[in-house]
mmCIF file of C-alpha atoms in Angstrom:
data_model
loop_
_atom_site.group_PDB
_atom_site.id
_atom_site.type_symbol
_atom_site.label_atom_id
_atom_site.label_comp_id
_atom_site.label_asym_id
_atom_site.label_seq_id
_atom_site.Cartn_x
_atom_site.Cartn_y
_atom_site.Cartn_z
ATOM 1 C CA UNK A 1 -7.361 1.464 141.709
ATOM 2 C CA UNK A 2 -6.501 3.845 138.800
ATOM 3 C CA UNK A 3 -3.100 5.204 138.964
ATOM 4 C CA UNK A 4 -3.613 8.754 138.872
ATOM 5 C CA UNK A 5 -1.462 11.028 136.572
ATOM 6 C CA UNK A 6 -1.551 14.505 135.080
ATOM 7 C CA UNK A 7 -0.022 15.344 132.245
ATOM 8 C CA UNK A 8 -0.440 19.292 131.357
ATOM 9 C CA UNK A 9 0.429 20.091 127.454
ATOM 10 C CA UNK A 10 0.029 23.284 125.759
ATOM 11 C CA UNK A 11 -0.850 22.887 121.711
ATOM 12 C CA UNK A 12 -0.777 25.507 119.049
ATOM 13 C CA UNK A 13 -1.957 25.278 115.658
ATOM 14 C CA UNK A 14 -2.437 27.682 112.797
ATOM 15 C CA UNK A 15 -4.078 27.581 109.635
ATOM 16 C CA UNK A 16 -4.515 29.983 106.711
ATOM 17 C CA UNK A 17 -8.012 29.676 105.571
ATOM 18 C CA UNK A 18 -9.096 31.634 101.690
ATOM 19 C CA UNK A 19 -12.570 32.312 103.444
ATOM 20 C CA UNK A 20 -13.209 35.694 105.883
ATOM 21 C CA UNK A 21 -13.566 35.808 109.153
ATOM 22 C CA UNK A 22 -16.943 36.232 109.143
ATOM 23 C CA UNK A 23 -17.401 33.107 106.877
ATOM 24 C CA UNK A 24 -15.011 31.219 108.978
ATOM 25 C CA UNK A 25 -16.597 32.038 112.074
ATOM 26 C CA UNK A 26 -20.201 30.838 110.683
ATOM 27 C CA UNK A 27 -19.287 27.530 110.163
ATOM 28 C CA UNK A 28 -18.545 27.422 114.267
ATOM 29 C CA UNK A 29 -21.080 29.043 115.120
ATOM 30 C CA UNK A 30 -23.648 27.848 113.144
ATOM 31 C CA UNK A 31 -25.248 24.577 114.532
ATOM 32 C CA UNK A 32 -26.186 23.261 111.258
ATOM 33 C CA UNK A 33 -22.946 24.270 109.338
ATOM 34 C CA UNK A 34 -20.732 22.881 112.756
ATOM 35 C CA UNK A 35 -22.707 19.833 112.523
ATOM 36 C CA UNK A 36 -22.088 19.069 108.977
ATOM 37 C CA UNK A 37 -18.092 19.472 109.569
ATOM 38 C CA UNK A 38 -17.478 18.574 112.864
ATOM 39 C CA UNK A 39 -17.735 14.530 112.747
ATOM 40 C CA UNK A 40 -15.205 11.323 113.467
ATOM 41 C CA UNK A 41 -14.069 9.559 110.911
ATOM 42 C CA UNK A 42 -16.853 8.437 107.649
ATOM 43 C CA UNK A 43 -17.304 4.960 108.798
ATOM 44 C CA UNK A 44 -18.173 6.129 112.578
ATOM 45 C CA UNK A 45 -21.342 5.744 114.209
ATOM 46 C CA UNK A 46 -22.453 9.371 115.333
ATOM 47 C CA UNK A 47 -25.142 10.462 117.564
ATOM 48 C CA UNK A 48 -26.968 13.808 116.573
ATOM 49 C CA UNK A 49 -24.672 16.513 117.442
ATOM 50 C CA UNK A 50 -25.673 19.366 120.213
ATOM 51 C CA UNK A 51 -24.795 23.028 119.832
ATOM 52 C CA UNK A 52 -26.065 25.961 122.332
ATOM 53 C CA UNK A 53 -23.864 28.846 120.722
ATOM 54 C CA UNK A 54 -24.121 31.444 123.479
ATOM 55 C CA UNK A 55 -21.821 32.496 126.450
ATOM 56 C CA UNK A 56 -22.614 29.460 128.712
ATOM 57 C CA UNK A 57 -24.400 27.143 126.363
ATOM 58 C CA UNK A 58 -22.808 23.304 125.959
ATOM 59 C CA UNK A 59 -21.901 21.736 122.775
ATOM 60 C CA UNK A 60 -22.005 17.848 122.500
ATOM 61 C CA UNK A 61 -20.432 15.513 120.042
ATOM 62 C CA UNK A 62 -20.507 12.240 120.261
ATOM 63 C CA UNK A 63 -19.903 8.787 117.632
ATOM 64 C CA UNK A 64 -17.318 5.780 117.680
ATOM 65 C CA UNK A 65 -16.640 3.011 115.900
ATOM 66 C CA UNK A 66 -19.050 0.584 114.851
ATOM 67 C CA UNK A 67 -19.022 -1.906 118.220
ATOM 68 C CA UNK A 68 -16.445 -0.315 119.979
ATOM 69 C CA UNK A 69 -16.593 2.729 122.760
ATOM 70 C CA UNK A 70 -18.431 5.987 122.184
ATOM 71 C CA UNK A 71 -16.046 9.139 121.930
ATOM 72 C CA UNK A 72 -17.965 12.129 124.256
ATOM 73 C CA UNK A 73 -16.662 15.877 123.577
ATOM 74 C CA UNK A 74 -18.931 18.104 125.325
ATOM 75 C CA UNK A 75 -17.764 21.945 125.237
ATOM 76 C CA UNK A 76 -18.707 24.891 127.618
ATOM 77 C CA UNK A 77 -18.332 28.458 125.874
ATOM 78 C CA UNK A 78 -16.851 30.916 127.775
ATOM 79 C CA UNK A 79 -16.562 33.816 125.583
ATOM 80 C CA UNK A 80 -17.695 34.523 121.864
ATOM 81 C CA UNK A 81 -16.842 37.945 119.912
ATOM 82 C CA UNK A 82 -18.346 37.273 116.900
ATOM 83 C CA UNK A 83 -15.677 36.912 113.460
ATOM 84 C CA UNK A 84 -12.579 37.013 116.020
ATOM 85 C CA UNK A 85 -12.428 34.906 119.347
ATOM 86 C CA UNK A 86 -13.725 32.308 120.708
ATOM 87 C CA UNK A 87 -12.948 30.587 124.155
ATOM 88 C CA UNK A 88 -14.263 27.093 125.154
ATOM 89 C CA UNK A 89 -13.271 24.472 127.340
ATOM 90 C CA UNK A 90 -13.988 21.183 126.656
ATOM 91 C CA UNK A 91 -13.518 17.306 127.556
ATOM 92 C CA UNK A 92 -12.891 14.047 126.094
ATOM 93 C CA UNK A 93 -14.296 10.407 127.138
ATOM 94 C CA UNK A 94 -13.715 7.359 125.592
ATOM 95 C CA UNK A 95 -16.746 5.115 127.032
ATOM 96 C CA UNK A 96 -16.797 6.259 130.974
ATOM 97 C CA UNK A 97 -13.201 7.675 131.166
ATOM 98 C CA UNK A 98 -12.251 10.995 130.856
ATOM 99 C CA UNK A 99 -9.084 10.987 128.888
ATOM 100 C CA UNK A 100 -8.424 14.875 128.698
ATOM 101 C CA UNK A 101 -9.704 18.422 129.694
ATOM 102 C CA UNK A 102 -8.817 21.189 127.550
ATOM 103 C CA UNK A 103 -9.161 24.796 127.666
ATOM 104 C CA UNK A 104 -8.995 25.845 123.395
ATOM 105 C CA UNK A 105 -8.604 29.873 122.311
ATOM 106 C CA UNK A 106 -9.663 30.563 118.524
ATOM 107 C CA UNK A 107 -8.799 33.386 116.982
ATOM 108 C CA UNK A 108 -9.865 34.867 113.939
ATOM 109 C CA UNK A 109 -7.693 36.836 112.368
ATOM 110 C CA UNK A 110 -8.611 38.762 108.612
ATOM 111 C CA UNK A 111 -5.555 38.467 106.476
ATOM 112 C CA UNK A 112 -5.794 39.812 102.838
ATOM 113 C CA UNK A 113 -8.934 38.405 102.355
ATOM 114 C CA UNK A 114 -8.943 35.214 104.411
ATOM 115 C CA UNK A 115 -8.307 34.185 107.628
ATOM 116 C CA UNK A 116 -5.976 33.141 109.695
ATOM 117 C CA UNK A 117 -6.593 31.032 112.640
ATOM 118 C CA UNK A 118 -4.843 30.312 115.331
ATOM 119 C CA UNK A 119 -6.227 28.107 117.858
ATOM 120 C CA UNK A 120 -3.896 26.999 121.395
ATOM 121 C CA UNK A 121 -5.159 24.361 123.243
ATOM 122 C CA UNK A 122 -3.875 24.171 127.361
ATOM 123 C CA UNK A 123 -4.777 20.483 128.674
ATOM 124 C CA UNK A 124 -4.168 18.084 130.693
ATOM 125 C CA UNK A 125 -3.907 14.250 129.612
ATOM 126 C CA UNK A 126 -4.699 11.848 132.286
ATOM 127 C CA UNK A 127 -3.866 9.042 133.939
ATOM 128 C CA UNK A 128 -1.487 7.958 131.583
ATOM 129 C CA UNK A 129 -3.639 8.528 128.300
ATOM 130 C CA UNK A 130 -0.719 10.458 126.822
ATOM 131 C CA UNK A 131 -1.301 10.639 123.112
ATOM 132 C CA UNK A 132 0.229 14.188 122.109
ATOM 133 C CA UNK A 133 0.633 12.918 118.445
ATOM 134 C CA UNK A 134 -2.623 11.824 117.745
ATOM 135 C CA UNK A 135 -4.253 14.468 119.497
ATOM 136 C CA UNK A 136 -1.978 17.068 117.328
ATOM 137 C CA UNK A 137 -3.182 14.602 114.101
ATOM 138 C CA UNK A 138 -6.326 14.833 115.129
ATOM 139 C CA UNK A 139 -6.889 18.640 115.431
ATOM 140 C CA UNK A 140 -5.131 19.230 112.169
ATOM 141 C CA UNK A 141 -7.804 16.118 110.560
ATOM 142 C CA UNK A 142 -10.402 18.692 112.257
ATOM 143 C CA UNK A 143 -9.226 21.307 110.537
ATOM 144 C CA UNK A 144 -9.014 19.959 107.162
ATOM 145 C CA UNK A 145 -12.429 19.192 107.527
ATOM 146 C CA UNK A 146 -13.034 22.271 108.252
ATOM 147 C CA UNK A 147 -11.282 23.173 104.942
ATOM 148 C CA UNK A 148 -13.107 21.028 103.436
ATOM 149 C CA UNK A 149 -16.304 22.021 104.383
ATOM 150 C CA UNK A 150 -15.747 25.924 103.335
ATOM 151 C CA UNK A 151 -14.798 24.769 100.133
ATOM 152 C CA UNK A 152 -18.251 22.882 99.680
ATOM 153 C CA UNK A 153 -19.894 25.832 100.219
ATOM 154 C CA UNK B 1 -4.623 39.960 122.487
ATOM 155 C CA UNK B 2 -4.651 36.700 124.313
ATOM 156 C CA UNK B 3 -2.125 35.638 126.741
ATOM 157 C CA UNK B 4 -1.387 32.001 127.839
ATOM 158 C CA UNK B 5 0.205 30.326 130.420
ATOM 159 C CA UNK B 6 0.819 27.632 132.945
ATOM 160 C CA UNK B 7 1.370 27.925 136.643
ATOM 161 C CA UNK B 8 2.471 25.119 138.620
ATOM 162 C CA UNK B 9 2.295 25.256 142.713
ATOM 163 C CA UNK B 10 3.407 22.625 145.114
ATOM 164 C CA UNK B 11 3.041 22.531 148.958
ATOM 165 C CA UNK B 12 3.575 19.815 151.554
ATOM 166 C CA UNK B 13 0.533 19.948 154.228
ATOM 167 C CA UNK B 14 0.835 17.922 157.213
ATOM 168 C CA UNK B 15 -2.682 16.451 157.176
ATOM 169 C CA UNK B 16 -3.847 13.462 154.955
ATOM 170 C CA UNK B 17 -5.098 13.434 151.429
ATOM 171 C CA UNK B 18 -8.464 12.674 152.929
ATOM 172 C CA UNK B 19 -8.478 15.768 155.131
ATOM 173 C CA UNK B 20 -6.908 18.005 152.707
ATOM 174 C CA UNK B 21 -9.494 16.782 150.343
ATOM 175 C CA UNK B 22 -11.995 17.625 153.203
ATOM 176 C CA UNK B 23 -11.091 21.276 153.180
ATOM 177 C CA UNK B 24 -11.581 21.613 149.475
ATOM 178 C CA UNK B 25 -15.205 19.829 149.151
ATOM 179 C CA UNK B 26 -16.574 21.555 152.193
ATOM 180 C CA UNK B 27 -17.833 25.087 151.484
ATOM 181 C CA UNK B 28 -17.298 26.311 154.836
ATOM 182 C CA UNK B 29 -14.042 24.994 155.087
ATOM 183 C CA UNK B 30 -12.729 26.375 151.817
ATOM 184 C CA UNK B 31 -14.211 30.090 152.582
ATOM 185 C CA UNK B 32 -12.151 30.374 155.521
ATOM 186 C CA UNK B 33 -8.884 29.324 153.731
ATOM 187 C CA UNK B 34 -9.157 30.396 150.042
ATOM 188 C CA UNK B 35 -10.421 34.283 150.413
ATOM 189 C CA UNK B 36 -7.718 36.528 149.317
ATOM 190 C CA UNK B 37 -6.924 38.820 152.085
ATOM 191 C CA UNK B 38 -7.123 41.816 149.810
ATOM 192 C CA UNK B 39 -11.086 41.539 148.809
ATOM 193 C CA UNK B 40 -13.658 42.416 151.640
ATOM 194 C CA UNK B 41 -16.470 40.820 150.305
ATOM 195 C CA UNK B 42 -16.920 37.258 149.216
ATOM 196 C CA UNK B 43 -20.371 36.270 147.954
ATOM 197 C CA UNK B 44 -21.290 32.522 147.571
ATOM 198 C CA UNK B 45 -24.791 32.687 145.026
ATOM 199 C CA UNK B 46 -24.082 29.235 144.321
ATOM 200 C CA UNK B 47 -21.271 26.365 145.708
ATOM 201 C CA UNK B 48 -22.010 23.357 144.441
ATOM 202 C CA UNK B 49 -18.876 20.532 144.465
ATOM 203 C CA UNK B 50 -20.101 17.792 142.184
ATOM 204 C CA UNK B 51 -18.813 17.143 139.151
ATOM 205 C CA UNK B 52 -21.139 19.400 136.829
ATOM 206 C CA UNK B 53 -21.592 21.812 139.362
ATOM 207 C CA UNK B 54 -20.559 25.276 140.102
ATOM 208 C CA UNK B 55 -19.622 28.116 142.651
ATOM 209 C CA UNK B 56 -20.252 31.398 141.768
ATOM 210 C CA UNK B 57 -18.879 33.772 143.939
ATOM 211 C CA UNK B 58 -19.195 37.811 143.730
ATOM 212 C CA UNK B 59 -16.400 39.873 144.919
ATOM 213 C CA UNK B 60 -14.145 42.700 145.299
ATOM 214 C CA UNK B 61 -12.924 45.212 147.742
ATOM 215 C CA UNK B 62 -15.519 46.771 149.957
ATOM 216 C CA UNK B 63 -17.824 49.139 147.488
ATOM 217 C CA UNK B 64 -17.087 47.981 144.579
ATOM 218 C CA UNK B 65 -18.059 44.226 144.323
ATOM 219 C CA UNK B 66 -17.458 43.657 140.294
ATOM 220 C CA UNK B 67 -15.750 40.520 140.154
ATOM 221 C CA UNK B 68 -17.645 37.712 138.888
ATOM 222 C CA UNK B 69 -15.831 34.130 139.980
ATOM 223 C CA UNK B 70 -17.391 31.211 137.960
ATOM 224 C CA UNK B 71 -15.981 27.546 138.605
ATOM 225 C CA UNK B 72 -17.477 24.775 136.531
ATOM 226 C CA UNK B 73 -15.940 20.989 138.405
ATOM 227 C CA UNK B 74 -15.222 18.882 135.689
ATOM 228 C CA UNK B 75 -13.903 15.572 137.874
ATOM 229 C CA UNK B 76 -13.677 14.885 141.364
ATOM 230 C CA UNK B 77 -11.913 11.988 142.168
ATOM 231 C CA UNK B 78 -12.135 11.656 146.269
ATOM 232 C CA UNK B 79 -8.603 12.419 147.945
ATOM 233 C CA UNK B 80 -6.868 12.085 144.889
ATOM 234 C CA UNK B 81 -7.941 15.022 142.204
ATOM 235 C CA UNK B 82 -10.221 17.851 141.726
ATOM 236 C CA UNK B 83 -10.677 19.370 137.751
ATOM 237 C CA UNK B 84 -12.494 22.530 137.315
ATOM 238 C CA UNK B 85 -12.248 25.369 134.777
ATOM 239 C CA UNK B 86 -12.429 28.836 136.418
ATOM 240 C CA UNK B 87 -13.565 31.902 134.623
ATOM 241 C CA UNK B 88 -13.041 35.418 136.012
ATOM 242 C CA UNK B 89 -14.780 38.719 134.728
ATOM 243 C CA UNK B 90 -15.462 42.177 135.920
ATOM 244 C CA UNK B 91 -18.951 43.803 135.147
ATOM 245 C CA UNK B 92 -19.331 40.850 132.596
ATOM 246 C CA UNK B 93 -16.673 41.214 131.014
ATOM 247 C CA UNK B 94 -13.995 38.544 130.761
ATOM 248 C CA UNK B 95 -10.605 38.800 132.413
ATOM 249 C CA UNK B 96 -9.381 35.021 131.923
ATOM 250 C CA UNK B 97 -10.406 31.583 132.263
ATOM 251 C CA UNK B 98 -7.891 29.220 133.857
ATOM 252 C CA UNK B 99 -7.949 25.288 133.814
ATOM 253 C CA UNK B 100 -7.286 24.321 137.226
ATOM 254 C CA UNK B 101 -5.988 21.291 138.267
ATOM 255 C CA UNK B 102 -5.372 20.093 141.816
ATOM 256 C CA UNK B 103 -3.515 16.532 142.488
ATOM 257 C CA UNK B 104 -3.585 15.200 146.109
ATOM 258 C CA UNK B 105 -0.642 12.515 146.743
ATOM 259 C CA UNK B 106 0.193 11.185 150.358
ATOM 260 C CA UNK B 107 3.623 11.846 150.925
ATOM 261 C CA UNK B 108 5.556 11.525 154.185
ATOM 262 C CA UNK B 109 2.758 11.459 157.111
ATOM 263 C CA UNK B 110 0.892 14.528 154.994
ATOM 264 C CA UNK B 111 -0.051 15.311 151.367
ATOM 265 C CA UNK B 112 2.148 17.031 148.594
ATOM 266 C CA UNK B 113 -0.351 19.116 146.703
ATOM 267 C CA UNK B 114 -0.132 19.799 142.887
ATOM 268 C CA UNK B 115 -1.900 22.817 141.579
ATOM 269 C CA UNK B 116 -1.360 23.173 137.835
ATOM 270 C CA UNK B 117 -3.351 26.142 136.379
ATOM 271 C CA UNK B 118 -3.736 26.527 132.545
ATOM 272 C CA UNK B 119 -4.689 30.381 131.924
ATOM 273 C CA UNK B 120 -5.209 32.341 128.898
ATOM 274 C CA UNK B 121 -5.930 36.237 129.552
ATOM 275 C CA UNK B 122 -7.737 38.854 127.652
ATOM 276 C CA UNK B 123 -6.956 41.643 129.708
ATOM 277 C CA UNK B 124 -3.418 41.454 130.196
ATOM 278 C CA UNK B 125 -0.607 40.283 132.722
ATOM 279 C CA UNK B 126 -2.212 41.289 135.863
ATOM 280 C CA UNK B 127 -4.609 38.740 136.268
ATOM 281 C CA UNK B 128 -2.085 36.325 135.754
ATOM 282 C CA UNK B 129 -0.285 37.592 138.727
ATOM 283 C CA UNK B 130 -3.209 38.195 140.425
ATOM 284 C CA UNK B 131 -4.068 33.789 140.031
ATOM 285 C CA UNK B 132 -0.142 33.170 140.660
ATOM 286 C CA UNK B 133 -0.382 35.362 144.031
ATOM 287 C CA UNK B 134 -4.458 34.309 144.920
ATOM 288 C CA UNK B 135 -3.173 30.420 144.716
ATOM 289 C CA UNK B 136 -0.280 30.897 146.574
ATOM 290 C CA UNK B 137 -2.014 32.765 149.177
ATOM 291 C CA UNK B 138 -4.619 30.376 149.652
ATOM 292 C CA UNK B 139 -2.779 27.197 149.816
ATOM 293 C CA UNK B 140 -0.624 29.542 152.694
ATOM 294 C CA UNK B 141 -3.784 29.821 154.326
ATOM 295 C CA UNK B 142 -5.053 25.729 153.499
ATOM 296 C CA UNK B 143 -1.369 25.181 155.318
ATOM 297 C CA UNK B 144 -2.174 26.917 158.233
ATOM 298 C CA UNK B 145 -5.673 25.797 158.415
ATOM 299 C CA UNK B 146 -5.036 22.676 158.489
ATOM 300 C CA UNK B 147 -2.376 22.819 161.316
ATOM 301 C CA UNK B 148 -4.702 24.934 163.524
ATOM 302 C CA UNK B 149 -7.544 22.204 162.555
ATOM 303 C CA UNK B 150 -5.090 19.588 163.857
ATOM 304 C CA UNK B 151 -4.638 21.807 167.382
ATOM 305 C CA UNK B 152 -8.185 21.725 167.965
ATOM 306 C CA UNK B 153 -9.035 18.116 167.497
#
């Protein structure tokens, strides 16, 4: 039998992005634009990613490494206010196990004329998958991607 | 303005996970224990304890039934752990959305429960201390439930 744990974690991040809110915003919003930014790493296989951008609408994302386990985010929205907030909750698998459950704020905030964002993450890691680091690492990797992909535009 | 934070509840109760997890998973079980005392009218439009499921419950004090209860099960792990993400609003509007987590443990002839709730508010600190007070109240009332269930058998 799995030996059950729960570890609760509360992560905050914040970027300062040259782009407005509104522009900033877009690229979450957006299916197309989220798709294009929103990936694992180059060399992953990824299955076609899902987004129903609306106050109960599911977004899933999901791609691993060439032979190995599938990585599953699917995301529930809870609240969108267009160019300033968003609230979503959201879980991870790895194969059939659910590593975490997270419930992710994202504010936009206009500052000069970009935008700052601020996103806080409450979740729990289970059963022993524990990886604070990487999960930190990971979010910041989304966010340069994120980066990256305003800067493309 | 967002506000975060993360209440943790324990409580011994003197039945079994098994039963405890009993009076969570059955509807009519979980009405009589987890209605706050202050709101007249509870309205089940959907219960639904499967992991992808939902209740949604309308309520308020008597007149003015505005509260909108929406709680999405994530896992479900029999007797051991229940996962859901709970969002609250009024007239459609948000109030919070709290990530709920409830651990059942056998402990000493009875069951320690864990109730870790991850909130973030958009309308300020009273909802916050309306959760803190709502959970404590209810597992109160799962406490004394399950002692009177105990009587009767």
């Amino acid at each position: 039998m799995t030996k059950r744990s729960v570890t609760p974690h509360t992560m905050v991040l914040e970027r300062t992005l040259k782009y407005a809110p509104s522009i900033v915003f877009k690229a979450w919003a957006d299916p197309a634009s989220k798709a294009s930014w929103f990936t694992g790493p180059p060399d992953w296989h990824v299955e076609p990613h899902s987004l129903d951008f609306r106050v109960g609408g599911i977004e899933t994302s999901a791609g691993g490494p060439k032979g190995g386990d599938m990585h599953i985010m699917q995301a529930l929205y809870h609240e969108i206010i267009p160019d300033q907030r968003l609230i979503y909750s959201f879980t991870m698998h790895v194969g059939e196990v659910l590593l975490t459950v997270s419930l992710a704020t994202l504010e936009f905030v206009a500052s000069g004329s970009g935008t700052h964002l601020k996103l806080i993450e409450q979740l729990v890691f289970l059963d022993g998958c524990d990886h604070l680091k990487e999960r930190e690492e990971g979010t910041n990797a989304m966010i340069d991607m994120l980066e990256a992909y305003l800067n493309r535009q | 303005m967002t506000l975060h934070d993360t209440l943790l509840l324990e409580r011994w109760l003197s039945a079994k996970p098994e039963t405890v997890f009993a009076a969570w998973a059955d509807i009519e079980a979980r009405k009589v224990w987890s209605d706050p005392a202050d709101v007249k009218t509870a309205v089940y439009v959907e219960a639904s304890f499967t992991e992808g499921g939902r209740d949604l419950i309308h309520c308020g004090p008597e007149g003015e039934a505005g509260f909108v209860i929406d709680a999405r099960y994530v896992e479900i792990v029999r007797a051991q752990r229940i996962i859901f993400v709970e969002t609250i609003r009024l007239n459609r509007n948000l109030q919070s959305t709290a990530l709920i987590t409830v651990e059942f443990e056998a402990k000493n002839d009875g069951t320690q429960l864990k109730l870790t709730d991850q909130i973030v508010s958009v309308s300020g600190t009273d909802i916050i201390k309306g959760n803190r007070a709502g959970y404590s109240a209810a597992l109160e009332n799962l406490a004394l439930y399950l002692s009177e269930e105990r009587i009767t058998q």
